[in-house]
Each structure stands twice: as C-alpha cells, then as structure tokens.
Short mmCIF file of C-alpha atoms in Angstrom, two decimals:
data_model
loop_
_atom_site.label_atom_id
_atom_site.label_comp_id
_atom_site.label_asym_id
_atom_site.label_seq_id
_atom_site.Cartn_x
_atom_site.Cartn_y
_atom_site.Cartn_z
CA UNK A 17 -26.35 11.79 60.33
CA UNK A 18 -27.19 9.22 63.28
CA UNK A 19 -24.03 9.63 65.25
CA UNK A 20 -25.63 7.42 67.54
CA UNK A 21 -25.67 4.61 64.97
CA UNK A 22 -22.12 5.37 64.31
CA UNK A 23 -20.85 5.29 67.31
CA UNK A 24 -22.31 1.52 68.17
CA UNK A 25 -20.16 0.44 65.03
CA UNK A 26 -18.14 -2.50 66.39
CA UNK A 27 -17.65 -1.47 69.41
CA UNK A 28 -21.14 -0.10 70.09
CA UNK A 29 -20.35 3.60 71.75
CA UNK A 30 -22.83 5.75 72.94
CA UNK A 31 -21.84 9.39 75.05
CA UNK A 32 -23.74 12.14 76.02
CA UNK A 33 -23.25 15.31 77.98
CA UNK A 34 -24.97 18.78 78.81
CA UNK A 35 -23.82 21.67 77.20
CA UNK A 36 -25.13 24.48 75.67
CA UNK A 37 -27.36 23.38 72.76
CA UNK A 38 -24.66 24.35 69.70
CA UNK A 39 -21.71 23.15 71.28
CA UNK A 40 -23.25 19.97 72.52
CA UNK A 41 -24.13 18.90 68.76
CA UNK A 42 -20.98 19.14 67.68
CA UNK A 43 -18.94 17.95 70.33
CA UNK A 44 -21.19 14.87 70.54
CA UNK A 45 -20.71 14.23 67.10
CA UNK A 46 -16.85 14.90 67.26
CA UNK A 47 -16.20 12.44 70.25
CA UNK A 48 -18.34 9.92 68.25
CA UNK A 49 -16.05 10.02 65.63
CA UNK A 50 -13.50 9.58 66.91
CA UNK A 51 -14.57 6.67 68.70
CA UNK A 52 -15.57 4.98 65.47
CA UNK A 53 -12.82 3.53 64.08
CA UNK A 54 -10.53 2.83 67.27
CA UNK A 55 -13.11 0.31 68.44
CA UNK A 56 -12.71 -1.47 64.57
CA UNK A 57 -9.25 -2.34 66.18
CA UNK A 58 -10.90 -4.41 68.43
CA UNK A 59 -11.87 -6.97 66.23
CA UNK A 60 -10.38 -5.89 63.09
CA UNK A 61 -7.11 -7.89 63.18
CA UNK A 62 -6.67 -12.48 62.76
CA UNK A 63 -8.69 -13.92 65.59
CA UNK A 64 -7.67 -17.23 67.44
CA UNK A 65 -9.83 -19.98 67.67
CA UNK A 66 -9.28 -23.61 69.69
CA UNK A 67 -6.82 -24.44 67.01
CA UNK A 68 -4.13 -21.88 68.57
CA UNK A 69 -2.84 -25.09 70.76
CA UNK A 70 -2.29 -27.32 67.50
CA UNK A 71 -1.05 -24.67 65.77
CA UNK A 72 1.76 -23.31 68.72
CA UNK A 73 3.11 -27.36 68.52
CA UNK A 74 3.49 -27.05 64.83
CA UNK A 75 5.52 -24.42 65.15
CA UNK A 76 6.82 -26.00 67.85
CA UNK A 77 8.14 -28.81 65.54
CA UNK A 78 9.27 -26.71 62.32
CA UNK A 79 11.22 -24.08 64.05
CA UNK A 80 13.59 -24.26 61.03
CA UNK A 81 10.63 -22.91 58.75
CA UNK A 82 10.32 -19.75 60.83
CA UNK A 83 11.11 -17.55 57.71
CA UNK A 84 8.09 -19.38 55.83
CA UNK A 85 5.86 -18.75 58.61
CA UNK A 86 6.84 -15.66 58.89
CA UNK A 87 4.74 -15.22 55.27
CA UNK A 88 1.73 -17.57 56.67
CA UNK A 89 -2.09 -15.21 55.10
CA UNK A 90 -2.72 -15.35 58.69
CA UNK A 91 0.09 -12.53 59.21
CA UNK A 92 -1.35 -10.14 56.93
CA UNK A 93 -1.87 -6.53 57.97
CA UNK A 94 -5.13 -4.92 57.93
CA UNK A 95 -5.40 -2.07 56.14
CA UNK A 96 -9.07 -0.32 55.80
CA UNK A 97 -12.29 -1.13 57.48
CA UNK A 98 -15.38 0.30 55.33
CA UNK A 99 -19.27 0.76 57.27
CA UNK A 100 -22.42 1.17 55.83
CA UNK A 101 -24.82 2.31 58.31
CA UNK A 102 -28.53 1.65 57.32
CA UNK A 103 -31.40 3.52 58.20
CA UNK A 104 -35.07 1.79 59.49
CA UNK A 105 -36.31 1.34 55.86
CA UNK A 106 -32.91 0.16 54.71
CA UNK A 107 -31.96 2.94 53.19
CA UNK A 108 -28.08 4.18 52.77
CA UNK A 109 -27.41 6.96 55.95
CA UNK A 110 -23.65 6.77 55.92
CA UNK A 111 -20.26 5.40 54.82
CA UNK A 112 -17.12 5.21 56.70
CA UNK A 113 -13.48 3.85 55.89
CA UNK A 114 -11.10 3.06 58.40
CA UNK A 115 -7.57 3.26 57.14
CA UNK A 116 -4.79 1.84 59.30
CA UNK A 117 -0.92 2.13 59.05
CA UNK A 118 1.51 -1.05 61.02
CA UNK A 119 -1.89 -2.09 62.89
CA UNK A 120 -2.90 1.53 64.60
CA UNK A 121 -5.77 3.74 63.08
CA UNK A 122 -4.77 6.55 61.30
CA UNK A 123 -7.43 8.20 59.34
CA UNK A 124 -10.90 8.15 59.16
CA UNK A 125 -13.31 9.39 55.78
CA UNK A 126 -17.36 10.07 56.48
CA UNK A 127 -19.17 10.17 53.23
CA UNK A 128 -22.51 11.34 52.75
CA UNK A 129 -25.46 8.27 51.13
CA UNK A 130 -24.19 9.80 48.02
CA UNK A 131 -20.60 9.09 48.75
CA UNK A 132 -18.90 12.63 48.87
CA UNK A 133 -16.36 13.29 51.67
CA UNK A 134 -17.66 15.33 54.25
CA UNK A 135 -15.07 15.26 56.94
CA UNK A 136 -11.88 13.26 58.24
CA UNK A 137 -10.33 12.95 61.41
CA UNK A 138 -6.59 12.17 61.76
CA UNK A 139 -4.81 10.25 64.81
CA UNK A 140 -2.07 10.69 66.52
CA UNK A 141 0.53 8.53 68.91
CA UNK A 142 3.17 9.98 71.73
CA UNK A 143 6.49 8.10 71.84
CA UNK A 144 4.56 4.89 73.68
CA UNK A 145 2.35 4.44 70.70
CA UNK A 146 -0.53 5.73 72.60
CA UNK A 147 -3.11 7.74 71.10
CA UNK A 148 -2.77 11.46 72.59
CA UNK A 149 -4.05 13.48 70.01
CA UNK A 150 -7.10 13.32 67.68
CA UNK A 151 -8.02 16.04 64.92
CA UNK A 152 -11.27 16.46 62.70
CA UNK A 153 -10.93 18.14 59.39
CA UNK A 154 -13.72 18.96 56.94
CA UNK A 155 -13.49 18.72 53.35
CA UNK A 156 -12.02 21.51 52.61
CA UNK A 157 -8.79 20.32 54.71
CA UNK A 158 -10.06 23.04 58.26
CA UNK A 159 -9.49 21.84 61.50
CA UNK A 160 -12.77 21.67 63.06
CA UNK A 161 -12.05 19.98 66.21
CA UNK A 162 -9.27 18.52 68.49
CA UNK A 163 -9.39 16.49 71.97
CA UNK A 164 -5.61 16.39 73.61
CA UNK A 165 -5.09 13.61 76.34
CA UNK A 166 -2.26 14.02 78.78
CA UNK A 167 -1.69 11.00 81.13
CA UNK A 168 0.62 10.44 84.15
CA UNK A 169 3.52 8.37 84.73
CA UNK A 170 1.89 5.85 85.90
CA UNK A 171 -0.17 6.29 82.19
CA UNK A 172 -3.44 7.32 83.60
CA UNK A 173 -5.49 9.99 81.65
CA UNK A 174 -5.12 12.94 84.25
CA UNK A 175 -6.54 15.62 81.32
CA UNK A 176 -8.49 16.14 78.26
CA UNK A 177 -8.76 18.98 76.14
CA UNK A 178 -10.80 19.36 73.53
CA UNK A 179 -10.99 22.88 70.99
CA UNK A 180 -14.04 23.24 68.57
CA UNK A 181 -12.75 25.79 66.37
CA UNK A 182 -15.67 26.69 64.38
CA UNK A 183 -17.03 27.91 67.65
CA UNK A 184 -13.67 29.50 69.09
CA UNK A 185 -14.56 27.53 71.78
CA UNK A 186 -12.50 25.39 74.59
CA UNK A 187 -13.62 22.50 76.82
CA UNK A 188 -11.42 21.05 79.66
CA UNK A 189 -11.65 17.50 81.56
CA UNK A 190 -9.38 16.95 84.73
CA UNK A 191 -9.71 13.55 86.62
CA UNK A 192 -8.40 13.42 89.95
CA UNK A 193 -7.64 10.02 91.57
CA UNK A 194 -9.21 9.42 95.14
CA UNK A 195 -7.53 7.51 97.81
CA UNK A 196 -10.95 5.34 98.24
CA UNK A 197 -11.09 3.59 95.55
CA UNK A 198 -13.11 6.93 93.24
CA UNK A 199 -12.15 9.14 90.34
CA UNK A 200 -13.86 12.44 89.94
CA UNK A 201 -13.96 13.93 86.48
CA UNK A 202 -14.58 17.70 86.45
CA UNK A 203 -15.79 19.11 83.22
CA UNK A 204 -15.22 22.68 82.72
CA UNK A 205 -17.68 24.28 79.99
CA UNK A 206 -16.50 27.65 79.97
CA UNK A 207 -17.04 28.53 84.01
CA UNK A 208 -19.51 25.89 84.45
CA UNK A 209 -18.34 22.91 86.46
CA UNK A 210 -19.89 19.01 85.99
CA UNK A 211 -18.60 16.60 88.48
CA UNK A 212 -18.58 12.77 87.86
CA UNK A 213 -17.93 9.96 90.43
CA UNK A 214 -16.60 7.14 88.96
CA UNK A 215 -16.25 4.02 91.69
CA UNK A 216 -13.87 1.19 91.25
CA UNK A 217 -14.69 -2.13 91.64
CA UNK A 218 -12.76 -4.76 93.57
CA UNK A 219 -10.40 -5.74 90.25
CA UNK A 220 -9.74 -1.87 89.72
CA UNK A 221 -12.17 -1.19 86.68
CA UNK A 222 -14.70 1.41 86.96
CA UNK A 223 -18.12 -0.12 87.57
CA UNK A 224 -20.18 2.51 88.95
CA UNK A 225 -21.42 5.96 87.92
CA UNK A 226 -22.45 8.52 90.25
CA UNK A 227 -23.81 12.36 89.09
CA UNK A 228 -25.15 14.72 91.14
CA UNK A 229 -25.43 12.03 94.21
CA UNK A 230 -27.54 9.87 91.77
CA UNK A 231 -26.26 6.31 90.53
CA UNK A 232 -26.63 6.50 87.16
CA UNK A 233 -24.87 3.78 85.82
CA UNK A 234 -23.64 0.43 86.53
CA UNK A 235 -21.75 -2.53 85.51
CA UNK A 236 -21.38 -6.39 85.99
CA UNK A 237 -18.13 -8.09 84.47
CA UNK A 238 -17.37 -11.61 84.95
CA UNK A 239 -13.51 -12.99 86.07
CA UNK A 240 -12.40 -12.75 82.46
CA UNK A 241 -13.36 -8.96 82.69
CA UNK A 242 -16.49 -9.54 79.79
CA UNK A 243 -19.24 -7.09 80.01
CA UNK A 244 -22.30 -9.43 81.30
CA UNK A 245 -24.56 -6.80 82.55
CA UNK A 246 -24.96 -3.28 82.22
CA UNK A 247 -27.54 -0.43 83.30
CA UNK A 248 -27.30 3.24 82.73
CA UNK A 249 -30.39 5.52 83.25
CA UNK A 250 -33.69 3.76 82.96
CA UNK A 251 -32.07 1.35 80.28
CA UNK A 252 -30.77 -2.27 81.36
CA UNK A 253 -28.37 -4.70 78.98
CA UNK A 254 -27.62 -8.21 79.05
CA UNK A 255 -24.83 -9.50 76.86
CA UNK A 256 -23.68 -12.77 75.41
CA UNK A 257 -20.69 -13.91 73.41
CA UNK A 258 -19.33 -15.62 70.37
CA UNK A 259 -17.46 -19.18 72.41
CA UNK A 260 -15.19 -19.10 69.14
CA UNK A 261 -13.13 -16.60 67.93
CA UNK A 262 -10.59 -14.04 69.97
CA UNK A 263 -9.33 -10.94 69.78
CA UNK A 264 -5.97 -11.22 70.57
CA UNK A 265 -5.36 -7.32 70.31
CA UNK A 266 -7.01 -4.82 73.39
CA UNK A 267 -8.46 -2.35 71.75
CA UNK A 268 -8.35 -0.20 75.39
CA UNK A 269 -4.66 -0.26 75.18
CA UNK A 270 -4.25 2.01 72.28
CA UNK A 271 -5.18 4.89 75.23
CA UNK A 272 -2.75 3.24 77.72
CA UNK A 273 -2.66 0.36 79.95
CA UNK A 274 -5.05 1.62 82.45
CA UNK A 275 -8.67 0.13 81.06
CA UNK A 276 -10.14 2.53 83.09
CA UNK A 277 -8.73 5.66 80.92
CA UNK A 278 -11.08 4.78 77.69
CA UNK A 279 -14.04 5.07 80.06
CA UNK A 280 -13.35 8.37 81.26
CA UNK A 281 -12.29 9.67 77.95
CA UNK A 282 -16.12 9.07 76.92
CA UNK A 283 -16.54 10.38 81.04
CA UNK A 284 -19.76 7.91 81.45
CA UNK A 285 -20.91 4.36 81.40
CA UNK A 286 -23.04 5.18 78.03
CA UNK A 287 -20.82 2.43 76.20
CA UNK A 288 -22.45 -0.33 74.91
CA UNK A 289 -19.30 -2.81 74.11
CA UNK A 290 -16.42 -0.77 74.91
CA UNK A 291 -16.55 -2.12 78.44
CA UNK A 292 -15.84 -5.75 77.67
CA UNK A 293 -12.73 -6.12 78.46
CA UNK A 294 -12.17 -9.42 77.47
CA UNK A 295 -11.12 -11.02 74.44
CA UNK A 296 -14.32 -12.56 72.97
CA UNK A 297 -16.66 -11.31 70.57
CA UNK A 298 -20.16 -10.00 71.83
CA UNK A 299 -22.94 -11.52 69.62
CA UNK A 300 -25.86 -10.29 71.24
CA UNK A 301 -27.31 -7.15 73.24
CA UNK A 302 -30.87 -7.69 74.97
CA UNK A 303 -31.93 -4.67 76.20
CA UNK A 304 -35.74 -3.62 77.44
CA UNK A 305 -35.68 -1.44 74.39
CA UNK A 306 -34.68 -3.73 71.27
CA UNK A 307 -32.10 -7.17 70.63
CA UNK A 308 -28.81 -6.32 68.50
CA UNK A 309 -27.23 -9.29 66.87
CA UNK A 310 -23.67 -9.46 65.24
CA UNK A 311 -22.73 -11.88 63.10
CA UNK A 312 -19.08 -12.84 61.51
CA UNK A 313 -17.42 -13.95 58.61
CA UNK A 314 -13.84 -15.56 58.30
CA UNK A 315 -11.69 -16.23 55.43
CA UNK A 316 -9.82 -19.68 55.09
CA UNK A 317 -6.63 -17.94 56.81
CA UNK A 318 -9.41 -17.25 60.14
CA UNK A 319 -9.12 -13.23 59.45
CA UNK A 320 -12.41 -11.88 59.86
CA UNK A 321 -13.88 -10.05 56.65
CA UNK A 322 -17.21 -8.95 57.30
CA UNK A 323 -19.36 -8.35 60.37
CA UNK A 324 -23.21 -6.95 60.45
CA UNK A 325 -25.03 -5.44 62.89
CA UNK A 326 -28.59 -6.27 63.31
CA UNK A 327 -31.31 -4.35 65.86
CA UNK A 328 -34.52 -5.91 66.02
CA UNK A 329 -33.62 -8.30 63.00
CA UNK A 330 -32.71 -5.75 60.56
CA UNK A 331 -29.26 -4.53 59.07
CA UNK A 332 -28.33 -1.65 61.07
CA UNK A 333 -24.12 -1.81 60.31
CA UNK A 334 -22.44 -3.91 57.69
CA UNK A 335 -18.63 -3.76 58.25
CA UNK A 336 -15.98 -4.83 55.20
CA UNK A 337 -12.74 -5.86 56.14
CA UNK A 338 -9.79 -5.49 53.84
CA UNK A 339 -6.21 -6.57 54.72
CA UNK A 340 -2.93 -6.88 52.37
#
C-alpha cells in the first residue's frame, strides 16, 4: 500500500526495524499508521503570519469586543484532514481521513484506490491529554494491533508495548536514561534483544544514533530547534523553510513535553520532518536521492486548506483541510 508514502504525509515519517519477516510487515505498517495523522496536527490548525503583532494591538484596543472575537473564522476548529497519496504514474494508491475531536486526533479511516474501508485506528489520551494508547481495527471492527506508552513523572516515555493480535504476538521497548547525556532503547522481539544509543545534544534533543557501535544517524538543528540537516545510513538531507506561516501548536507535545519521547517512540532517526522542532513550515527536502517540495494554501481567515507534496516535481500527497 506504500506505507512509506504514508508515513511522509505532513510530517514526512519513515521507521524501520529487524524482525522476523511476518511480524516486521505488519508492525511497520502499524507504527506508520499511526504516525499518519498525529503529524497532520502539526500543521493542521490557523497559522500566524507577521500580522500576529497588528493583530495582538487590536485586540489590545477592543477588549470590550472580546465576546465577538471570540467568534472571529480564525477560531474555527478543525475537524478532518483527507490524503490522497499518488503513485509514479499518477495513479490513485490510497485515501486517508483524519478526524479530530476539541483539536486532538481521534480516528483515522484507510481506504483502498477504490474507496472501501480497510482499517481504522483509534487514539487515546491519559488524564494529561497525552496520547498513551493507540489501537488498529480492521473493517470488520477486530483489533489488529495496539502500542501502550507508559512515561515517568518527569513525562518521559520509559516503555512501549505493542500486541499484534493476528499474530498472538508481543513486542516490548524499555528506554533507560544514562547519566552521560545517552538513552538506550532495548527492543525485546520475543528473547531477542536490539540495543539503540541515542546521544543528546548540548540543548537536550537527541541528535545522534548509534547501533551496534556504528553511527547511523545524525542531526543538525539550528537555535530555533528547525531540522537543517539530517543523515541516516548512506542517505543525507538538507531542509529549508516556508519564512511565512507558523504553527503555533507542537505537534511533539501530544506524546509529552519531552521532544525527545516522539523520537524514541519511532526508536531511530528515520524521520524525515518529525524532527523540526520548530514552528515553521518545511518547504523543501534535497536529498542525494530526489527534491520534495510542499506547497500551501490559506483561506482569507489564514487557516491552511490544502497542502501537496511533490518528489521530483510530481504529486506524491495532496492533503484537504476541512474545519467547522
């Protein structure tokens, strides 16, 4: 179905990791899921532009209008985010929507080109409104698949848990926090033990990954914590951003404070945009492989409504945004 292509929606995920052959399918293509529609959050909501100062001494000077305000467009609530992913020769490979409920993701719906419901997944929030459990249904309403976070107090992800339960079968991630500056994520298929190193860099984000005494990935953020450069395996990405247009809402957060903890709930550096950090809008990835281009529509009211995804010059991801 190109869960790669789905996972680079608009936050551009990519995850990989070894497992026997069956179970690495479809836990690939459950943690992809699940990934696609929290990253939508990222950009999905009204964005800021230089205007924000003009429009703070408005307010400034009509504080008796607060009710009004209060029903300004620009406060509307968005409610479903639908993709189209698009295969080489344009043709149809997927559909997606993206419902959300008071501004968190709640369900997802994959559809087949031919627009029949294959499978849902269904998220859920602990007491802090952080996400702590995601499910995966197929169409005929069976759990297929759940991933169960635990954090500490200090809300760092200390466990994950994830069940496929068309296999019968149970996978375990425990991250243990280093007094130099590491975190080691242990993944436990069944017996068989993977270790990760994860380095922190001097402003406490991950930006170095280390298996089996090998760097394999690596990444450059700027002072405003946007992803500039990144390198995993023999692949190397440079990115630039959008000057206009913010995001005022982090879509990291929605996993807990720590920025770190969405990182090592993929456990690599395989992302391709969910390590900027920031608040701007990536509009281009130059890799030595290909170029991806985004580009971004507004409404009058500054809420964005459409965003494609282009690799190489051709649509790869068309997104529709639709708020009430």
């Amino acid at each position: 179905m190109g869960v790669e292509r789905i996972l680079r929606r608009i936050g551009n995920f990519s995850n990989s990791f070894d497992i026997e052959q069956n179970a690495t399918n479809n836990l690939k293509m459950m943690r992809k899921y699940l990934l696609f529609g929290i990253l939508a959050l990222a950009i999905s909501f009204s964005c800021s532009t230089d205007s924000d100062t003009e429009t703070e001494t408005t307010e400034q000077q009509t504080n008796e209008d607060d009710t009004n305000e209060n029903q300004d467009p620009e406060e509307k609530l968005l409610i479903n985010i639908e993709q189209l992913i698009y295969g080489e020769n344009g043709s149809l490979l997927s559909k997606s929507i993206s419902e959300y409920i008071d501004e968190k993701i709640d369900t997802e719906l994959y559809y087949s080109p031919d627009n029949v419901l294959e499978s849902y997944s269904k998220y859920m929030y602990n007491s802090q409104g952080k996400i702590n459990s995601i499910a995966i249904y197929n169409a005929g309403n069976e759990k297929t698949y759940e991933a169960t976070l635990i954090f500490d107090s200090d809300t760092r992800i200390i466990e994950k848990v994830e069940f496929l339960y068309n296999l019968n079968i149970e996978k375990n991630t425990t991250y243990n926090y280093t007094s130099n500056n590491t975190i080691v994520s242990t993944f436990n298929n069944n017996g068989n033990l993977q270790e990760r190193t994860f380095e922190l860099g001097s402003n406490g984000i991950i930006n170095k990954e280390i298996l089996d005494g090998a760097i394999v990935g690596t990444i450059v953020l700027d002072n405003q914590l946007k992803l500039l450069e990144r390198m995993y395996y023999d692949e190397s990405y440079i990115y630039s951003y959008q000057e206009t247009g913010q995001n005022p809402i982090s879509y990291y957060k929605l996993f807990g404070d720590n920025p770190n903890n969405l990182i090592l709930y993929v456990n690599d550096l395989g992302c391709s945009t969910c390590l900027n950090f920031s608040n701007r809008f990536i509009n281009e990835i130059e890799s030595n492989q290909s170029t991806t281009t985004f580009d971004f529509v507004f409404d009058n009211n500054n809420l964005l409504v459409s965003m494609n995804e282009y690799k190489d010059g051709s649509l790869y991801i068309k997104n529709n945004f639709t708020y009430e």
